[in-house]
Amino acid sequence: MSEEVRVREGRSRSLAQALEEHLTEWAERTGITVEIWALPARDVPPVVAKAVLAALGEALANVERHSGARTVSVAVTLGRGGLRMTVSDNGVGFFGEAKGRGVAAMRAHLERLGGSCGVNGVPGEGTTVTGVVPGQD
């Protein structure tokens, strides 16, 4: 099985490369600053990479639509607990339970792989999305 992500043009690239390219394009399009704190040093199976990229896309769409953030910080790491994705923004945040299609989609992408997704907001301070996919080390 290939350890690379297939892209539209038929090229292949690592998860770290795909994340970096996606984040760069998103920042240029939205004008929101992206701080990349960490990218995975090694690759994951394509099904995991697709789920992570899809969940990240939903998280960024929510930042763009709802947060009013000027900065978003992203870390994707691999360790003993599996793959961990954290997306934090400095936007308006929220109070209560995270709901909506974007949140449901993020959870669905990761839960298909036995993972989980949490969304926590602090009013006036921002939102953090944390996704985990176990067993990727």
Coordinates of N, CA and C in Angstrom, one line a residue:
M1 N 0.8 -1.2 0.0 CA 0.0 0.0 0.0 C 0.9 1.2 0.0
S2 N 0.6 2.2 -0.8 CA 1.3 3.5 -0.9 C 1.2 4.3 0.4
E3 N 2.2 4.9 0.8 CA 2.2 5.7 2.0 C 2.0 7.2 1.6
E4 N 1.5 7.5 0.5 CA 1.4 8.9 0.0 C 0.0 9.2 -0.3
V5 N -0.3 10.5 -0.4 CA -1.6 11.0 -0.7 C -1.7 11.3 -2.2
R6 N -2.7 10.8 -2.9 CA -2.9 11.1 -4.3 C -3.5 12.5 -4.4
V7 N -3.1 13.3 -5.4 CA -3.7 14.6 -5.6 C -4.3 14.6 -7.0
R8 N -5.1 15.7 -7.2 CA -5.9 15.8 -8.5 C -5.0 15.6 -9.7
E9 N -3.8 16.1 -9.7 CA -3.0 16.1 -10.9 C -2.3 14.7 -11.1
G10 N -2.6 13.8 -10.2 CA -2.0 12.4 -10.4 C -0.6 12.3 -9.7
R11 N -0.1 13.4 -9.2 CA 1.1 13.4 -8.4 C 0.9 12.8 -7.1
S12 N 1.9 12.4 -6.4 CA 1.7 11.9 -5.0 C 2.6 12.8 -4.1
R13 N 2.1 12.9 -2.9 CA 2.9 13.8 -1.9 C 2.6 13.2 -0.5
S14 N 3.5 13.6 0.4 CA 3.3 13.1 1.8 C 2.2 13.9 2.4
L15 N 1.7 13.4 3.6 CA 0.7 14.2 4.3 C 1.2 15.5 4.7
A16 N 2.5 15.6 5.2 CA 3.1 16.9 5.6 C 3.1 17.9 4.4
Q17 N 3.4 17.4 3.3 CA 3.4 18.3 2.1 C 2.0 18.7 1.7
A18 N 1.1 17.8 1.8 CA -0.3 18.1 1.5 C -0.9 19.2 2.4
L19 N -0.6 19.0 3.7 CA -1.0 19.9 4.8 C -0.4 21.3 4.5
E20 N 0.9 21.3 4.3 CA 1.5 22.6 4.1 C 1.0 23.4 2.9
E21 N 0.8 22.7 1.8 CA 0.2 23.3 0.6 C -1.2 23.8 0.8
H22 N -2.0 23.0 1.5 CA -3.4 23.3 1.7 C -3.5 24.6 2.6
L23 N -2.7 24.6 3.7 CA -2.6 25.7 4.6 C -2.1 27.0 3.9
T24 N -1.1 26.9 3.1 CA -0.6 28.0 2.4 C -1.6 28.6 1.5
E25 N -2.3 27.8 0.7 CA -3.3 28.2 -0.3 C -4.5 28.9 0.5
W26 N -4.9 28.2 1.6 CA -6.0 28.8 2.4 C -5.7 30.1 3.0
A27 N -4.5 30.3 3.5 CA -4.1 31.6 4.1 C -4.0 32.7 3.0
E28 N -3.5 32.3 1.9 CA -3.5 33.3 0.8 C -4.9 33.7 0.3
R29 N -5.8 32.8 0.3 CA -7.1 33.0 -0.2 C -7.9 33.8 0.8
T30 N -7.8 33.5 2.1 CA -8.6 34.2 3.1 C -8.0 35.4 3.8
G31 N -6.7 35.5 3.7 CA -6.0 36.6 4.4 C -5.8 36.4 5.9
I32 N -6.2 35.2 6.3 CA -6.0 34.8 7.8 C -4.6 34.2 7.9
T33 N -3.8 34.7 8.9 CA -2.5 34.1 9.1 C -2.6 32.7 9.6
V34 N -1.7 31.8 9.1 CA -1.6 30.5 9.6 C -0.2 30.3 10.2
E35 N -0.2 29.8 11.4 CA 1.0 29.4 12.1 C 1.0 27.9 12.1
I36 N 2.0 27.3 11.5 CA 2.2 25.8 11.5 C 3.1 25.5 12.6
W37 N 2.6 24.9 13.7 CA 3.4 24.5 14.8 C 4.1 23.2 14.6
A38 N 3.4 22.2 13.9 CA 4.1 20.9 13.7 C 3.4 20.2 12.6
L39 N 4.2 19.5 11.8 CA 3.7 18.6 10.8 C 4.3 17.2 11.0
P40 N 3.6 16.2 10.6 CA 4.1 14.8 10.9 C 5.5 14.6 10.2
A41 N 6.4 13.9 10.9 CA 7.7 13.7 10.4 C 7.7 12.4 9.4
R42 N 6.7 11.6 9.6 CA 6.5 10.4 8.7 C 5.1 10.4 8.2
D43 N 4.9 9.4 7.3 CA 3.6 9.4 6.6 C 2.6 8.4 7.3
V44 N 1.4 8.5 6.9 CA 0.3 7.6 7.3 C -0.4 7.0 6.1
P45 N -1.2 5.9 6.3 CA -1.9 5.3 5.2 C -2.8 6.4 4.5
P46 N -3.0 6.2 3.2 CA -3.8 7.2 2.5 C -5.2 7.5 3.1
V47 N -5.9 6.4 3.6 CA -7.2 6.6 4.2 C -7.1 7.6 5.4
V48 N -6.1 7.5 6.2 CA -5.9 8.4 7.3 C -5.6 9.8 6.8
A49 N -4.7 9.9 5.8 CA -4.4 11.2 5.3 C -5.6 11.9 4.7
K50 N -6.4 11.2 4.0 CA -7.7 11.8 3.4 C -8.6 12.3 4.5
A51 N -8.8 11.5 5.6 CA -9.6 11.9 6.7 C -9.1 13.1 7.4
V52 N -7.8 13.2 7.6 CA -7.2 14.3 8.3 C -7.4 15.6 7.5
L53 N -7.1 15.5 6.2 CA -7.2 16.6 5.3 C -8.7 17.1 5.2
A54 N -9.6 16.2 5.2 CA -11.0 16.5 5.2 C -11.5 17.2 6.5
A55 N -11.0 16.7 7.6 CA -11.4 17.3 8.9 C -10.7 18.7 9.0
L56 N -9.5 18.8 8.6 CA -8.8 20.1 8.6 C -9.6 21.1 7.7
G57 N -10.0 20.6 6.5 CA -10.8 21.5 5.7 C -12.0 22.0 6.3
E58 N -12.7 21.2 7.0 CA -14.0 21.6 7.7 C -13.6 22.6 8.8
A59 N -12.6 22.3 9.6 CA -12.2 23.2 10.7 C -11.8 24.6 10.1
L60 N -11.1 24.6 9.0 CA -10.7 25.9 8.4 C -11.9 26.6 7.8
A61 N -12.8 25.9 7.3 CA -14.1 26.5 6.8 C -14.8 27.2 7.9
N62 N -14.9 26.5 9.0 CA -15.6 27.1 10.2 C -14.8 28.3 10.7
V63 N -13.5 28.3 10.7 CA -12.7 29.5 11.1 C -13.1 30.7 10.1
E64 N -13.1 30.4 8.8 CA -13.4 31.4 7.8 C -14.8 32.0 8.0
R65 N -15.8 31.1 8.2 CA -17.2 31.5 8.2 C -17.6 32.2 9.5
H66 N -17.1 31.7 10.6 CA -17.7 32.0 11.9 C -16.8 32.7 12.9
S67 N -15.5 32.6 12.8 CA -14.7 33.0 13.9 C -14.3 34.5 14.0
G68 N -14.1 35.1 12.8 CA -13.6 36.5 12.8 C -12.1 36.5 13.2
A69 N -11.5 35.4 13.1 CA -10.1 35.2 13.6 C -9.1 35.9 12.6
R70 N -8.0 36.4 13.2 CA -6.9 36.9 12.3 C -5.8 35.9 12.2
T71 N -5.8 34.9 13.1 CA -4.7 33.9 13.2 C -5.3 32.6 13.5
V72 N -4.8 31.5 12.8 CA -5.1 30.2 13.2 C -3.8 29.4 13.3
S73 N -3.7 28.6 14.3 CA -2.5 27.7 14.6 C -2.9 26.3 14.3
V74 N -2.0 25.6 13.6 CA -2.2 24.2 13.3 C -1.0 23.3 13.7
A75 N -1.3 22.2 14.3 CA -0.3 21.2 14.6 C -0.9 19.8 14.3
V76 N -0.1 19.0 13.5 CA -0.5 17.6 13.3 C 0.7 16.8 13.6
T77 N 0.6 15.9 14.6 CA 1.7 15.1 15.1 C 1.4 13.7 15.1
L78 N 2.4 12.8 15.1 CA 2.3 11.4 15.2 C 3.1 11.0 16.5
G79 N 2.5 10.1 17.3 CA 3.1 9.7 18.5 C 2.6 8.4 18.9
R80 N 2.9 8.0 20.2 CA 2.4 6.7 20.7 C 0.9 6.6 20.7
G81 N 0.2 7.7 20.9 CA -1.2 7.7 21.0 C -1.9 7.8 19.6
G82 N -1.1 7.9 18.6 CA -1.7 8.0 17.2 C -1.4 9.3 16.6
L83 N -2.3 9.7 15.7 CA -2.2 11.0 15.0 C -3.1 12.0 15.8
R84 N -2.5 13.2 16.0 CA -3.3 14.2 16.7 C -3.2 15.5 15.8
M85 N -4.4 16.1 15.6 CA -4.6 17.3 14.9 C -5.2 18.4 15.8
T86 N -4.5 19.5 15.9 CA -5.1 20.6 16.7 C -5.1 21.9 15.8
V87 N -6.3 22.5 15.8 CA -6.5 23.7 15.0 C -7.1 24.7 16.0
S88 N -6.4 25.8 16.3 CA -6.8 26.8 17.2 C -6.9 28.2 16.5
D89 N -7.9 28.9 16.8 CA -8.0 30.3 16.3 C -8.2 31.3 17.4
N90 N -8.0 32.6 17.1 CA -8.1 33.7 18.0 C -9.3 34.5 17.8
G91 N -10.4 33.8 17.3 CA -11.6 34.5 17.0 C -12.6 34.7 18.1
V92 N -13.9 34.8 17.8 CA -14.9 35.2 18.8 C -15.2 34.0 19.7
G93 N -14.9 32.8 19.4 CA -15.2 31.7 20.3 C -16.7 31.4 20.3
F94 N -17.1 30.7 21.3 CA -18.6 30.4 21.5 C -18.8 29.8 22.9
F95 N -20.0 29.8 23.3 CA -20.4 29.2 24.6 C -21.3 28.0 24.3
G96 N -21.1 27.0 25.1 CA -22.0 25.8 24.9 C -21.4 24.7 24.0
E97 N -22.3 23.9 23.5 CA -21.9 22.7 22.7 C -21.7 23.1 21.3
A98 N -20.7 22.6 20.7 CA -20.4 22.8 19.3 C -21.4 22.0 18.4
K99 N -22.1 22.7 17.5 CA -23.0 22.0 16.7 C -22.8 22.5 15.2
G100 N -23.6 21.9 14.3 CA -23.6 22.3 12.9 C -23.0 21.2 12.0
R101 N -23.2 21.5 10.7 CA -22.8 20.5 9.7 C -21.3 20.3 9.7
G102 N -20.5 21.4 9.8 CA -19.1 21.3 9.8 C -18.5 20.5 10.9
V103 N -19.1 20.7 12.1 CA -18.6 19.9 13.3 C -19.0 18.4 13.1
A104 N -20.2 18.2 12.6 CA -20.6 16.8 12.4 C -19.7 16.1 11.3
A105 N -19.4 16.9 10.3 CA -18.5 16.3 9.2 C -17.1 16.0 9.8
M106 N -16.6 16.9 10.6 CA -15.2 16.6 11.1 C -15.3 15.4 12.0
R107 N -16.3 15.2 12.8 CA -16.4 14.1 13.7 C -16.5 12.8 12.8
A108 N -17.4 12.9 11.8 CA -17.6 11.7 10.9 C -16.3 11.2 10.2
H109 N -15.5 12.2 9.7 CA -14.3 11.8 9.0 C -13.4 11.0 9.9
L110 N -13.2 11.5 11.2 CA -12.3 10.8 12.1 C -12.9 9.6 12.8
E111 N -14.2 9.6 13.1 CA -14.8 8.5 13.7 C -14.8 7.2 12.8
R112 N -14.9 7.4 11.5 CA -14.8 6.3 10.6 C -13.5 5.5 10.8
L113 N -12.5 6.1 11.3 CA -11.2 5.4 11.5 C -11.0 5.1 13.0
G114 N -12.1 5.1 13.8 CA -11.9 4.8 15.2 C -11.4 6.0 16.0
G115 N -11.4 7.2 15.4 CA -10.9 8.4 16.1 C -12.0 9.2 16.7
S116 N -11.6 10.4 17.1 CA -12.5 11.3 17.8 C -12.2 12.7 17.4
C117 N -13.2 13.6 17.7 CA -13.0 15.0 17.4 C -13.7 15.8 18.5
G118 N -13.0 16.8 19.1 CA -13.6 17.6 20.1 C -13.5 19.1 19.6
V119 N -14.5 19.9 20.0 CA -14.5 21.3 19.6 C -14.8 22.1 20.9
N120 N -13.9 23.0 21.3 CA -14.0 23.8 22.5 C -13.9 25.3 22.2
G121 N -14.8 26.0 22.6 CA -14.8 27.5 22.4 C -14.7 28.2 23.7
V122 N -14.1 29.4 23.7 CA -14.0 30.3 24.8 C -14.5 31.6 24.3
P123 N -15.7 32.1 24.8 CA -16.2 33.3 24.3 C -15.2 34.5 24.3
G124 N -15.0 35.1 23.2 CA -14.0 36.2 23.1 C -12.6 35.8 23.0
E125 N -12.3 34.5 23.0 CA -10.9 34.1 22.9 C -10.6 33.1 21.8
G126 N -11.6 32.5 21.3 CA -11.3 31.6 20.2 C -11.8 30.2 20.3
T127 N -11.5 29.3 19.4 CA -12.0 28.0 19.3 C -10.8 27.0 19.0
T128 N -10.8 25.8 19.6 CA -9.8 24.8 19.4 C -10.5 23.5 19.0
V129 N -10.1 23.0 17.8 CA -10.6 21.7 17.4 C -9.4 20.7 17.6
T130 N -9.7 19.6 18.2 CA -8.7 18.5 18.4 C -9.3 17.2 17.9
G131 N -8.5 16.6 17.0 CA -8.9 15.4 16.4 C -7.8 14.3 16.6
V132 N -8.2 13.1 16.9 CA -7.2 12.0 17.1 C -7.6 10.8 16.3
V133 N -6.6 10.2 15.7 CA -6.8 8.9 15.0 C -5.8 7.9 15.7
P134 N -6.3 6.9 16.4 CA -5.4 6.1 17.2 C -4.6 5.1 16.3
G135 N -3.5 4.6 16.8 CA -2.7 3.6 16.2 C -2.0 3.9 15.0
Q136 N -1.4 5.1 14.8 CA -0.7 5.4 13.6 C 0.9 5.4 13.8
D137 N 1.3 4.9 15.0 CA 2.8 4.9 15.2 C 3.4 3.5 14.9

